[in-house]
CSV table of C-alpha atoms and ligand atoms in Angstrom, one decimal:
chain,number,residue,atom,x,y,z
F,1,UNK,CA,0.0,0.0,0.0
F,2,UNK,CA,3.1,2.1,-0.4
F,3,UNK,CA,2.3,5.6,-1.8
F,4,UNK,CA,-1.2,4.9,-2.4
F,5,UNK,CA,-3.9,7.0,-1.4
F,6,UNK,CA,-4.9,5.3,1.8
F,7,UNK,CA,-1.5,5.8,2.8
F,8,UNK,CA,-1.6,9.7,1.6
F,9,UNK,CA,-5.2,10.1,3.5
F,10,UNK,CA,-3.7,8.1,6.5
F,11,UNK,CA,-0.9,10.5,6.8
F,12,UNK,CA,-3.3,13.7,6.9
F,13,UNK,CA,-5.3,11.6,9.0
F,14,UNK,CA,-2.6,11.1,11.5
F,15,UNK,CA,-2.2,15.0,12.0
F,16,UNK,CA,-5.4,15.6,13.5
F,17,UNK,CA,-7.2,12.5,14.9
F,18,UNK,CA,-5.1,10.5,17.3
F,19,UNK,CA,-3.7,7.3,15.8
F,20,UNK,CA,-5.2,8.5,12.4
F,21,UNK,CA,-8.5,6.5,13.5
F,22,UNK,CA,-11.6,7.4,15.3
F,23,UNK,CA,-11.5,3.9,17.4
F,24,UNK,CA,-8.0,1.7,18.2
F,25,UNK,CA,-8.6,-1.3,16.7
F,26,UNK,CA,-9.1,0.1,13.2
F,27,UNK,CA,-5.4,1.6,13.1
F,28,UNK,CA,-4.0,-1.9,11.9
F,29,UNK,CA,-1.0,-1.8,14.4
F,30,UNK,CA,-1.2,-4.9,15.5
F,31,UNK,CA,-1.1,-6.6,12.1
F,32,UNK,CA,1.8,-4.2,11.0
F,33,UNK,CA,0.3,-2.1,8.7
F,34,UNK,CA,-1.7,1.0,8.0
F,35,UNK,CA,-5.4,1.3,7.8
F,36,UNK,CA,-7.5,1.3,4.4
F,37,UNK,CA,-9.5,4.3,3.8
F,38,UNK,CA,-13.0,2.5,1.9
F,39,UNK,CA,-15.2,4.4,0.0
F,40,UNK,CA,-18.1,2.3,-0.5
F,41,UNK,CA,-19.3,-1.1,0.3
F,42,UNK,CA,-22.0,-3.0,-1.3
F,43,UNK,CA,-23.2,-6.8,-0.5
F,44,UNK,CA,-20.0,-8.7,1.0
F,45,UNK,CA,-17.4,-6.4,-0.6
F,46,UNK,CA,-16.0,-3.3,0.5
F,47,UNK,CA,-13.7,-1.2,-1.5
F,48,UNK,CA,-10.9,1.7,-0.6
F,49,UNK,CA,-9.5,5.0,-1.9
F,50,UNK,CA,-7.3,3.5,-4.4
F,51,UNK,CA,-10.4,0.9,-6.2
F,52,UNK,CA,-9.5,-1.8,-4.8
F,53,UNK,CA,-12.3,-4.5,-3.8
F,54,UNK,CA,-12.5,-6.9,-0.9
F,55,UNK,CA,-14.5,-9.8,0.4
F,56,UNK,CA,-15.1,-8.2,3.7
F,57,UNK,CA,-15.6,-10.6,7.3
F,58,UNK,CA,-15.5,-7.9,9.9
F,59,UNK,CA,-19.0,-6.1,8.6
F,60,UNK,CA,-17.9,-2.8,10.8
F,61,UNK,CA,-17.1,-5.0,13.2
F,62,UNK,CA,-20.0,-7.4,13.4
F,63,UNK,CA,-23.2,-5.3,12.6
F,64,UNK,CA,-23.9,-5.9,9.0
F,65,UNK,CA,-25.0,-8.8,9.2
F,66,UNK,CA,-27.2,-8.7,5.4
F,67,UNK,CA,-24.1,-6.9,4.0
F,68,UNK,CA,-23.0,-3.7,2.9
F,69,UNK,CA,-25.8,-1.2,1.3
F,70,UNK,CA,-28.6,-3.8,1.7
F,71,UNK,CA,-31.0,-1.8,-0.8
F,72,UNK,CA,-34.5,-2.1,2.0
F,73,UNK,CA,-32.0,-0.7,5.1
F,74,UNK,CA,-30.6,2.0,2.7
F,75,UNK,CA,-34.4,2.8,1.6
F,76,UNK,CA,-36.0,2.9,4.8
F,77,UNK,CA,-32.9,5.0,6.3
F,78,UNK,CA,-33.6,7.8,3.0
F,79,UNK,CA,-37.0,7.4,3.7
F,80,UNK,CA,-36.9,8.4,7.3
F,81,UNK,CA,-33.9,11.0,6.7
F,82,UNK,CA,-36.9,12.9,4.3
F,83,UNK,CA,-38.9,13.3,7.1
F,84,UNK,CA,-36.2,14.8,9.8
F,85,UNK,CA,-33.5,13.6,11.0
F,86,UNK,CA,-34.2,13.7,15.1
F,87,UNK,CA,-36.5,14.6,17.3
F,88,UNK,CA,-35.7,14.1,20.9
F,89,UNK,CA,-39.3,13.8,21.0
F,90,UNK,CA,-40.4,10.0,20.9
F,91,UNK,CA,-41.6,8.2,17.5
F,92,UNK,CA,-43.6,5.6,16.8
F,93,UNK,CA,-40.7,3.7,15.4
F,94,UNK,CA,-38.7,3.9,18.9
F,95,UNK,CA,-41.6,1.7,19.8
F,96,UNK,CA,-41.7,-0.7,17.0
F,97,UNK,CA,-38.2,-1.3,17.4
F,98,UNK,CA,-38.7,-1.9,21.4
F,99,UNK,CA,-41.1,-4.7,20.5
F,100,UNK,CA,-39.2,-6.6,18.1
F,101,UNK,CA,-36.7,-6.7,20.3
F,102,UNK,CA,-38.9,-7.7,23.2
F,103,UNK,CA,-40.6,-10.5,21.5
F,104,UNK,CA,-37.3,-12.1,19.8
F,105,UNK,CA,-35.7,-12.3,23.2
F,106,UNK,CA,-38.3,-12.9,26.0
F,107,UNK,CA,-35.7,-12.0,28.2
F,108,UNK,CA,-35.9,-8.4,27.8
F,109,UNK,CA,-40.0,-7.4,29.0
F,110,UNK,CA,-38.5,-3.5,28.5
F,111,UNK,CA,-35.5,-2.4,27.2
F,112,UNK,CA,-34.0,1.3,26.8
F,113,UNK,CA,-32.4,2.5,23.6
F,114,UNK,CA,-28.9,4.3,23.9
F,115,UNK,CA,-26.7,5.0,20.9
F,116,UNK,CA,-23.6,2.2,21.4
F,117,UNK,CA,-22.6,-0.9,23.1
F,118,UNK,CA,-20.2,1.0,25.8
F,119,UNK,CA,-23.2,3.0,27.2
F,120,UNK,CA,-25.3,0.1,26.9
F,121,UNK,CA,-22.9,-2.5,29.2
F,122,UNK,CA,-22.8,1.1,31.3
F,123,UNK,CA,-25.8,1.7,32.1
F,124,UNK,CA,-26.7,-1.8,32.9
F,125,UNK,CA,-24.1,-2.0,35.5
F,126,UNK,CA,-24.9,1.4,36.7
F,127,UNK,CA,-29.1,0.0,37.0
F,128,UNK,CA,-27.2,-3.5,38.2
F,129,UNK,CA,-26.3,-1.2,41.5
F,130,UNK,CA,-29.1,0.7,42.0
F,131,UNK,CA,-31.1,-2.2,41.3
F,132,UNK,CA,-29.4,-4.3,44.5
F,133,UNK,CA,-27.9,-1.3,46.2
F,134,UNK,CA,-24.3,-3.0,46.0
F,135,UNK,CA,-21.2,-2.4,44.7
F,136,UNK,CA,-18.8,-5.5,43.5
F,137,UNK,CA,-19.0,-6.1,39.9
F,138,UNK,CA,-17.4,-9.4,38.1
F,139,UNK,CA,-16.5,-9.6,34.5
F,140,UNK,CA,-13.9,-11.7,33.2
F,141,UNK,CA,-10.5,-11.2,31.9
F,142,UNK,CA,-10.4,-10.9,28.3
F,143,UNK,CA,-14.1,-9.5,27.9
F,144,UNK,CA,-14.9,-6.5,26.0
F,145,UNK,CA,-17.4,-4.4,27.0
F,146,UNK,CA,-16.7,-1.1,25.6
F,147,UNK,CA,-14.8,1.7,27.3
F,148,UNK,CA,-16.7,2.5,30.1
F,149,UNK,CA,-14.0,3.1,33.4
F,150,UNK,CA,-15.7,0.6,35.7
F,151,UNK,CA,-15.1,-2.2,32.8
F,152,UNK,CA,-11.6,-1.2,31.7
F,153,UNK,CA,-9.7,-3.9,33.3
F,154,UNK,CA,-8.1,-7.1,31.6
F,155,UNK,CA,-10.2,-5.7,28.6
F,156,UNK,CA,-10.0,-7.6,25.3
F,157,UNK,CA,-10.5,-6.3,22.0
F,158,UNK,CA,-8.2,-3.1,21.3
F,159,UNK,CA,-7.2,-3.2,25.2
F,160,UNK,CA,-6.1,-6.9,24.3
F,161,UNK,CA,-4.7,-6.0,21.2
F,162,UNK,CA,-2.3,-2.6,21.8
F,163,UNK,CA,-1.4,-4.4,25.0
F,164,UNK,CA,-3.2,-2.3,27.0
F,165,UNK,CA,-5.7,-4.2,29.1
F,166,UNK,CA,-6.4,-1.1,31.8
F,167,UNK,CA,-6.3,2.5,30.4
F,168,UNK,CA,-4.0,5.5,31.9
F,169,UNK,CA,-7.1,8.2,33.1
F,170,UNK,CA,-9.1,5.8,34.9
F,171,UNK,CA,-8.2,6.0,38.9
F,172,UNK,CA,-7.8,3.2,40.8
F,173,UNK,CA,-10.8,4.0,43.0
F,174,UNK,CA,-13.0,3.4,40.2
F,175,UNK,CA,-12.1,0.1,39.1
F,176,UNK,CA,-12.3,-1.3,43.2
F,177,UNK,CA,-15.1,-2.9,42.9
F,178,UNK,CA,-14.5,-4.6,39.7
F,179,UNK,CA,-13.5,-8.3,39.6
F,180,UNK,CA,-11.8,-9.7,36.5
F,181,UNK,CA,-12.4,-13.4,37.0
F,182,UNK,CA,-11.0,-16.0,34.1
F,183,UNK,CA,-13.3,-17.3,31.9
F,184,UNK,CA,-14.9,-20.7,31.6
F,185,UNK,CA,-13.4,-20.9,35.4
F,186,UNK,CA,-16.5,-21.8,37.2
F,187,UNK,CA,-15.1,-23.3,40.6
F,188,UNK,CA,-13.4,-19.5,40.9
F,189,UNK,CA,-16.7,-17.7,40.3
F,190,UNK,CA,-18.0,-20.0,42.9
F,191,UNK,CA,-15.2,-19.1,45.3
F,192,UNK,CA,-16.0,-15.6,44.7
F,193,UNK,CA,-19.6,-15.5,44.7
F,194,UNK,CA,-19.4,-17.9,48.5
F,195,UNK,CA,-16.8,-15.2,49.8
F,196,UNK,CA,-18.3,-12.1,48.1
F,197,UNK,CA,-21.5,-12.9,46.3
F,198,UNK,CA,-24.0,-10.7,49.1
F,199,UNK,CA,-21.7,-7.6,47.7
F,200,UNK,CA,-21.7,-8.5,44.1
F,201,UNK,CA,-24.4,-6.1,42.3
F,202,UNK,CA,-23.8,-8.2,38.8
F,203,UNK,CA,-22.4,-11.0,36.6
F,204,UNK,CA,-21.9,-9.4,33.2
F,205,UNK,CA,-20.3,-11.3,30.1
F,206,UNK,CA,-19.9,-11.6,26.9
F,207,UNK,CA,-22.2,-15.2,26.5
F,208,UNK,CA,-19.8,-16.3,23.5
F,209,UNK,CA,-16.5,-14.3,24.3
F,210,UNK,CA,-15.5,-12.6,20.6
F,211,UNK,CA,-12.9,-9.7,22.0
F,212,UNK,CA,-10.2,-12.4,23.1
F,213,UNK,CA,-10.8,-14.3,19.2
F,214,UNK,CA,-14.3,-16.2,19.5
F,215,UNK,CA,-14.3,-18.4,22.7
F,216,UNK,CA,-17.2,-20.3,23.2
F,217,UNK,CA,-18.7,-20.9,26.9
F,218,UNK,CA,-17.6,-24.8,28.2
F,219,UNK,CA,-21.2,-26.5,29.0
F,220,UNK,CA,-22.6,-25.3,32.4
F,221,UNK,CA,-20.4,-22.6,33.0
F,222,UNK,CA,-23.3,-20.5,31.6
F,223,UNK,CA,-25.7,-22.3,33.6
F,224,UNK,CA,-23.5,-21.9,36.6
F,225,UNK,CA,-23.5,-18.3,36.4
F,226,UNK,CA,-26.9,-18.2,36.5
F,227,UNK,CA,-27.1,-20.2,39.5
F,228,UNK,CA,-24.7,-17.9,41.5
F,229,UNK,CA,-26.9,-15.0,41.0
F,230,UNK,CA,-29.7,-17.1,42.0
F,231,UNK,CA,-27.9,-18.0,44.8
F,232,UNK,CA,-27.0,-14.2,46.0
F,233,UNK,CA,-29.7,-11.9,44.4
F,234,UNK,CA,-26.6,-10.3,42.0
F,235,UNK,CA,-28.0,-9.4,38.7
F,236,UNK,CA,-26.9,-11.3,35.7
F,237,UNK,CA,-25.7,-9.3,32.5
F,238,UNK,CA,-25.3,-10.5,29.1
F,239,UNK,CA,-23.5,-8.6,26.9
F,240,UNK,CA,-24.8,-9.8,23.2
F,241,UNK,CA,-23.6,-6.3,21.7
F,242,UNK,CA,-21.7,-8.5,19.7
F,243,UNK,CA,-23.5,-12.2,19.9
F,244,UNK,CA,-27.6,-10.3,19.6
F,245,UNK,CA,-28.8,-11.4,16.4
F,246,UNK,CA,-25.7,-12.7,15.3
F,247,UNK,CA,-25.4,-16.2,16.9
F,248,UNK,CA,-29.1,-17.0,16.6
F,249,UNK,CA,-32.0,-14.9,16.1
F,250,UNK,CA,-32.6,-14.4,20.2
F,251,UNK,CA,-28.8,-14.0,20.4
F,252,UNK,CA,-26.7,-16.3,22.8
F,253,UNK,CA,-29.5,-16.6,25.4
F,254,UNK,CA,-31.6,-18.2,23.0
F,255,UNK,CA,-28.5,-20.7,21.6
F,256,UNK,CA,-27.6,-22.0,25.7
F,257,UNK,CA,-30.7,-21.4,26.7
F,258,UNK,CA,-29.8,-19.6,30.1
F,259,UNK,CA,-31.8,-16.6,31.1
F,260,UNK,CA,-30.2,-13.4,32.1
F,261,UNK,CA,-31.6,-10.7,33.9
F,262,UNK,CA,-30.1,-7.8,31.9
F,263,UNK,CA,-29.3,-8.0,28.3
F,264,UNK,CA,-27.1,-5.4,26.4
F,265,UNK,CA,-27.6,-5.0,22.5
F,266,UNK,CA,-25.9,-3.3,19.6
F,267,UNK,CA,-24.2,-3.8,16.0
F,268,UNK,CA,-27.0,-5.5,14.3
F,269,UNK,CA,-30.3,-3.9,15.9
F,270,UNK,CA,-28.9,-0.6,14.5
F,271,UNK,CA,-28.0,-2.3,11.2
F,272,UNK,CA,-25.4,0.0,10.6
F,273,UNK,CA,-26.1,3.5,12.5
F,274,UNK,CA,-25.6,3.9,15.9
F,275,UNK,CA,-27.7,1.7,18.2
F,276,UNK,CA,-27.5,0.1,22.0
F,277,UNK,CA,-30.0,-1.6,23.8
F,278,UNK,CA,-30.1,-2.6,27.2
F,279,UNK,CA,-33.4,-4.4,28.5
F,280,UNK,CA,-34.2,-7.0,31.3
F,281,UNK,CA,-37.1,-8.0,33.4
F,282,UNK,CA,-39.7,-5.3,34.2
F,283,UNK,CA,-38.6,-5.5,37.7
F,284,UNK,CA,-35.3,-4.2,37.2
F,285,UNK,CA,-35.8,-1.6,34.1
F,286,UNK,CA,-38.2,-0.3,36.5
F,287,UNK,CA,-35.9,1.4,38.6
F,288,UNK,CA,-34.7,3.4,35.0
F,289,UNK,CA,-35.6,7.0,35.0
F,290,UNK,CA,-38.1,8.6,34.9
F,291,UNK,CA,-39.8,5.6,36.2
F,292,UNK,CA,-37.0,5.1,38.7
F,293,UNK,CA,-34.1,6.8,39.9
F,294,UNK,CA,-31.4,4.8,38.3
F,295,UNK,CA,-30.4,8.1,35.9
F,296,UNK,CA,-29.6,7.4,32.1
F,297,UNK,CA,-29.9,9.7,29.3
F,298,UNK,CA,-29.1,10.1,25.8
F,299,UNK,CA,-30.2,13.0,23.1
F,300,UNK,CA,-30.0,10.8,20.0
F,301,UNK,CA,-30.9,7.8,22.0
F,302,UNK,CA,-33.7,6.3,19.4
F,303,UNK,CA,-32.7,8.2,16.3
F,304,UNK,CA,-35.5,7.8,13.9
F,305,UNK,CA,-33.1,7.1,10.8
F,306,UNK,CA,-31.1,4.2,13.4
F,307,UNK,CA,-34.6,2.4,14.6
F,308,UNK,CA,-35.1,2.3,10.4
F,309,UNK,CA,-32.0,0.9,10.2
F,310,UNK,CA,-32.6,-1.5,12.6
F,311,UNK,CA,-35.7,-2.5,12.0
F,312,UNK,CA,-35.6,-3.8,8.7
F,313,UNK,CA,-32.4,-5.5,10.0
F,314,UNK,CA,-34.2,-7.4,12.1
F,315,UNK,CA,-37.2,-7.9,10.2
F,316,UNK,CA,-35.6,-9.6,7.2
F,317,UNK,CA,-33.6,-11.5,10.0
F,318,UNK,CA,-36.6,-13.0,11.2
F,319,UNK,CA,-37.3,-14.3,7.6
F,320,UNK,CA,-37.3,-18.0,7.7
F,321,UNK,CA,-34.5,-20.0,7.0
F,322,UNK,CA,-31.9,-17.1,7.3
F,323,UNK,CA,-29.6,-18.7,10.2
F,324,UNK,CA,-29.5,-21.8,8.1
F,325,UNK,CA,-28.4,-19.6,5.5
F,326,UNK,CA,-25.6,-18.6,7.8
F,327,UNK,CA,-24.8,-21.8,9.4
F,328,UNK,CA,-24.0,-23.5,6.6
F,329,UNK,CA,-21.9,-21.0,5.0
F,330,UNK,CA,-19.8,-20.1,8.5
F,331,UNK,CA,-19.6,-24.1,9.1
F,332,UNK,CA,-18.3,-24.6,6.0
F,333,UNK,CA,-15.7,-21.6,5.5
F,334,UNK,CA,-14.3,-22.1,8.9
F,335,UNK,CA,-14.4,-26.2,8.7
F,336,UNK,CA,-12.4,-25.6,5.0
F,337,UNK,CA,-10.3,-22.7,6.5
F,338,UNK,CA,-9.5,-25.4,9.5
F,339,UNK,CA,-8.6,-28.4,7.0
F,340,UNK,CA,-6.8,-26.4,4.7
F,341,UNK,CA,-4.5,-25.2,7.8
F,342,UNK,CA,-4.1,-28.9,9.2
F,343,UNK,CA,-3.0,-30.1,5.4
F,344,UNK,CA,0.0,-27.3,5.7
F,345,UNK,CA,0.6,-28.8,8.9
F,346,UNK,CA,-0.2,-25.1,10.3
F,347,UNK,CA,-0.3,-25.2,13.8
F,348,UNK,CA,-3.8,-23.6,14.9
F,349,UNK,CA,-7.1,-24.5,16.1
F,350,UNK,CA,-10.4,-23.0,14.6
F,351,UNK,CA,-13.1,-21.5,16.8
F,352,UNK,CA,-17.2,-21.1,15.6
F,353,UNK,CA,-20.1,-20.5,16.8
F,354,UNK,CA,-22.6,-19.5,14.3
F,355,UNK,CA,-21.4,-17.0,12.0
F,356,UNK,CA,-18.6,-15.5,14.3
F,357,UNK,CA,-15.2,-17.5,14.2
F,358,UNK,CA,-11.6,-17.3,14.5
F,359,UNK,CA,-8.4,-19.3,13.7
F,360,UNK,CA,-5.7,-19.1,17.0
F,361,UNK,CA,-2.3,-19.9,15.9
F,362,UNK,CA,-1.4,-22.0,18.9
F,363,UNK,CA,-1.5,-25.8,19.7
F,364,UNK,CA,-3.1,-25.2,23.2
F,365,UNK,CA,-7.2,-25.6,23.7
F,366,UNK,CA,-8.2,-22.0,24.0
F,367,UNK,CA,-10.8,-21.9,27.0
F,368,UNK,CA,-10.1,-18.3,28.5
F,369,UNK,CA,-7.6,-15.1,28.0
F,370,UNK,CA,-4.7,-16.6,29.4
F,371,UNK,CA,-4.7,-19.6,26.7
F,372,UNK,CA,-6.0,-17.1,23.8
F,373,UNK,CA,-2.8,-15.3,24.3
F,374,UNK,CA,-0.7,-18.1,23.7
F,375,UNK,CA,-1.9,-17.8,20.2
F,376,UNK,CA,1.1,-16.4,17.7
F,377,UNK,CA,-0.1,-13.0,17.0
F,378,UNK,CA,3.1,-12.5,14.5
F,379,UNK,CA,1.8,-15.4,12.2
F,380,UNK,CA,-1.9,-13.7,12.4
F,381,UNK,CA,-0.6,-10.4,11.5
F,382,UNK,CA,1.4,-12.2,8.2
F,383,UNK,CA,-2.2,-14.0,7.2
F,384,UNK,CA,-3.9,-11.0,7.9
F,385,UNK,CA,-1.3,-9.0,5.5
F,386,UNK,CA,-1.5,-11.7,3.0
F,387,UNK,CA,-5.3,-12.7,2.7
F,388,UNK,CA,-5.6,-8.6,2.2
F,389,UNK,CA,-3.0,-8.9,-1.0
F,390,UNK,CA,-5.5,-11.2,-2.1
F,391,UNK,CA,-8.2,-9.0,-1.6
F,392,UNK,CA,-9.9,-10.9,1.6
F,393,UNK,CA,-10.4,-8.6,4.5
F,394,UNK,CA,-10.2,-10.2,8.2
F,395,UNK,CA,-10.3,-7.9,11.6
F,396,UNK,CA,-7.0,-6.6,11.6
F,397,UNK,CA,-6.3,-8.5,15.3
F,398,UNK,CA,-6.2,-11.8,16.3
F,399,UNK,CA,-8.4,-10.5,19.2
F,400,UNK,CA,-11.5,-10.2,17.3
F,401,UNK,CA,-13.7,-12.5,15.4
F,402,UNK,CA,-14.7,-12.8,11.6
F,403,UNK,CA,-17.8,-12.4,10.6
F,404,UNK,CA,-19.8,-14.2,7.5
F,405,UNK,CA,-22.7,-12.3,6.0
F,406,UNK,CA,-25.9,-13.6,4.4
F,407,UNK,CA,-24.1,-11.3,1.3
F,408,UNK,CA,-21.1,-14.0,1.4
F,409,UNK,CA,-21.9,-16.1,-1.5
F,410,UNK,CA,-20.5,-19.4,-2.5
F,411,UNK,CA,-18.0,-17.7,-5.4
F,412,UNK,CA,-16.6,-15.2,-2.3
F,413,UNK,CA,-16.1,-18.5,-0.3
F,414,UNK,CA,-14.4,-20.3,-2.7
F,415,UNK,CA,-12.4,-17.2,-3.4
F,416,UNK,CA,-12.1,-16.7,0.4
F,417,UNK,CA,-10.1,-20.4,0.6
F,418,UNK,CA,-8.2,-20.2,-2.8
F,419,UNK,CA,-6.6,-17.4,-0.8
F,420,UNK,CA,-6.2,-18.8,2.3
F,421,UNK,CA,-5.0,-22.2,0.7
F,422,UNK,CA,-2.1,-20.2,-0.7
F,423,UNK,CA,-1.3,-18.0,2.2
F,424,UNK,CA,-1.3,-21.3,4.8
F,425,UNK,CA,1.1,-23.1,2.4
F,426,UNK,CA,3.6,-20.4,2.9
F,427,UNK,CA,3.1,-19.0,6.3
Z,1,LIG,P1,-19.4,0.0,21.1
Z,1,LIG,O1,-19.4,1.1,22.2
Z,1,LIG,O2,-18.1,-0.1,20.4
Z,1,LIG,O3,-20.6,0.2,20.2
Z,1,LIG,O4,-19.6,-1.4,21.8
Z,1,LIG,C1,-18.7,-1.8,22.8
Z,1,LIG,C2,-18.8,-3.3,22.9
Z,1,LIG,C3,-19.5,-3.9,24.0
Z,1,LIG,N1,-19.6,-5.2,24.1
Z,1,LIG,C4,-19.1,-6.1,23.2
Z,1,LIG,C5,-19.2,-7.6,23.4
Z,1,LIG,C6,-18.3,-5.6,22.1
Z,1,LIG,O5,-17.8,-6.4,21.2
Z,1,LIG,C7,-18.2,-4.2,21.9
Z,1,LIG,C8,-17.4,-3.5,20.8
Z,1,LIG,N2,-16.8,-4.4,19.9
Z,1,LIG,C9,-15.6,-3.9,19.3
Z,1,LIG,C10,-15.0,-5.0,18.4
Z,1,LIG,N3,-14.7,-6.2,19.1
Z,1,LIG,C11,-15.9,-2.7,18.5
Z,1,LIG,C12,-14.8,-2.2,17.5
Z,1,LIG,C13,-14.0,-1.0,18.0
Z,1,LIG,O6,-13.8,-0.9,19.3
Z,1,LIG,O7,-13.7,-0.2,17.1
């Protein structure tokens, strides 16, 4: 990408926005390189300053889920741009969106719309203690939640991949109640929760952890967690910013079956704009202002143009047959991709769950962060460069997860492992 005009924009770029990006993760650091500047995507392909095209599997990191430009979201965001862009005064469509979202997952009798993931995961915790008057939070190390300061420790994601799991600016004081337990460890959560639990205001986690590379919850440790809270009246949080919609059409909750208490949402219910959710039993979103006096606000929370987004997101989502759409695409890119890497001997195991996966370039079974990070991040950042000369674009960290759209199609598969075929020979 010497001298070309992603380089040239990256440079001006650099001047006045720190890093040259407006969020970590995208500054390609970690894989060596320098960020793409795209100018349009359409379907599964994206494509940057200089014309060049690529099958794209991060989807702006998870939310376009039908694609790029998916001709009804683009419609129906036009349409509702004509008539005004916001309001601060409710719409119908705030309402519409609400009950989608209450019907697909039963969980959530009310939710509240914010305007991302980080002030969705915030204001849960912050209703979390309200809600039980306590303190103690646990989350697990390697778990992305955004970048609220009470969930900025042993972050994954961009914390996991610039190496910076805490953050400077965030006093000590205000990460004291947070506990970063290891995931999948369910006899230390039960430690905890017997020593602690009448002090622990919530449980919040990713349900399928996708910030430390996708690691999927060993059977019963969801189950566990639920039984914990149970057990000690903490509030359980599910974070399905990243899983809602994606792993099955009632996100995570709906795939284990275990019922949370809060759930936070985002990518896919804004299909594109900015969207969080965060929604739970009528008991607990009852303490929200103005019905309660747990305090959360937002002036664009339920932007007309996002809920039109995200409601024909969701609405074509809950057409029949899409997830086995996706399931047997993802199952049979990531089986391929894992085949393809065991015939050049490449030393890796492949993690799926639905259409969110990840190759770790490590011999060890990945169950939590500690084992993720065993994974060979140099050898990621040399596929990542490669597969991208051959015009296949992964998340530019072996922290994150890859995401297949219903837009993938059976000639960018192919492509996809032609590329990847080539690229594990040599790596
Ligand atoms: P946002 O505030 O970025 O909308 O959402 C934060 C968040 C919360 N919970 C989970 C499980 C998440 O994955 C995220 C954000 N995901 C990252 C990618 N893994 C967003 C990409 C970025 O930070 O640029």
């Amino acid at each position: 990408m010497a001298g070309s005009s992603s380089e040239r924009l990256y440079r001006q770029a650099e001047k006045i926005i720190p890093g040259g990006v407006n969020s970590p993760v995208r500054s390609c650091r970690a894989v060596g390189t320098h960020p793409l500047f795209i100018t349009s995507g359409r379907g599964s392909k994206i494509y940057d300053v200089d014309g060049n095209g690529y099958i794209d599997y991060v989807g702006s990191w998870g939310p376009l889920i039908l694609g790029h430009a998916h001709p009804e979201v683009v419609a129906a965001v036009k349409a509702a741009a004509e008539q005004g862009t916001s309001f601060g005064i409710p719409t119908a469509r705030e309402v519409e969106l609400a009950q989608m979202i209450t019907q697909l997952v039963p969980s959530m009798e009310m939710v509240r719309m914010v305007n991302s993931g980080t002030e969705a995961t915030m204001s849960a915790i912050r209703l979390a203690r309200g809600y039980t008057g306590r303190n103690k939070i646990i989350k697990f190390d390697g778990c992305y939640h955004g970048h609220a300061d009470t969930l900025l420790i042993k972050a994954g994601s961009g914390a996991a991949t610039l190496g910076i799991p805490g953050s400077a600016g965030v006093p000590p004081d205000f990460v004291r109640y947070t506990l970063s337990l290891r995931f999948n460890d369910l006899e230390q959560v039960a430690t905890v929760m017997q020593e602690q639990g009448d002090d622990v205001a919530a449980i919040i986690i990713e349900p399928v952890a996708g910030n430390m590379g996708v690691v999927p919850p060993k059977p019963g440790f969801l189950e566990g967690l639920r039984h914990w809270c149970d057990e000690t009246g903490a509030v359980l949080i599910f974070d399905e910013v990243m899983t809602g919609f994606r792993v099955a059409l009632g996100g995570a909750q709906a795939l284990y079956s275990v019922r949370p208490d809060l759930t936070c949402l985002g990518k896919v219910i804004g299909g594109g704009l900015p969207v969080g959710a965060y929604g739970g039993s009528r008991d607990v979103m009852s303490k929200v202002a103005p019905l309660g006096d747990v305090y959360q606000a937002g002036t664009l929370s339920g932007n007309p143009l996002a809920m039109s987004a995200g409601l024909t997101t969701l609405k074509l989502l809950s057409e029949p047959g899409v997830y086995d759409q996706l399931e047997e695409r993802s199952s049979y890119l990531f089986d391929e991709m894992s085949r393809l890497a065991a015939k050049h001997n490449v030393t890796s195991t492949m993690h799926r769950v639905g259409s969110m996966g990840c190759l770790f370039f490590t011999d060890q079974t990945v169950v939590d962060f500690d084992t993720a990070q065993t994974t060979d991040t140099q050898r990621f950042a040399h596929m990542f460069c490669a597969m991208l000369e051959r015009g296949v674009y992964l998340a530019p960290s072996q922290f994150e997860a890859a995401f297949v759209s219903l837009a993938h199609d059976k000639e960018d598969i192919e492509k996809t492992l032609a590329a990847a075929n080539e690229v594990l020979k040599e790596i």
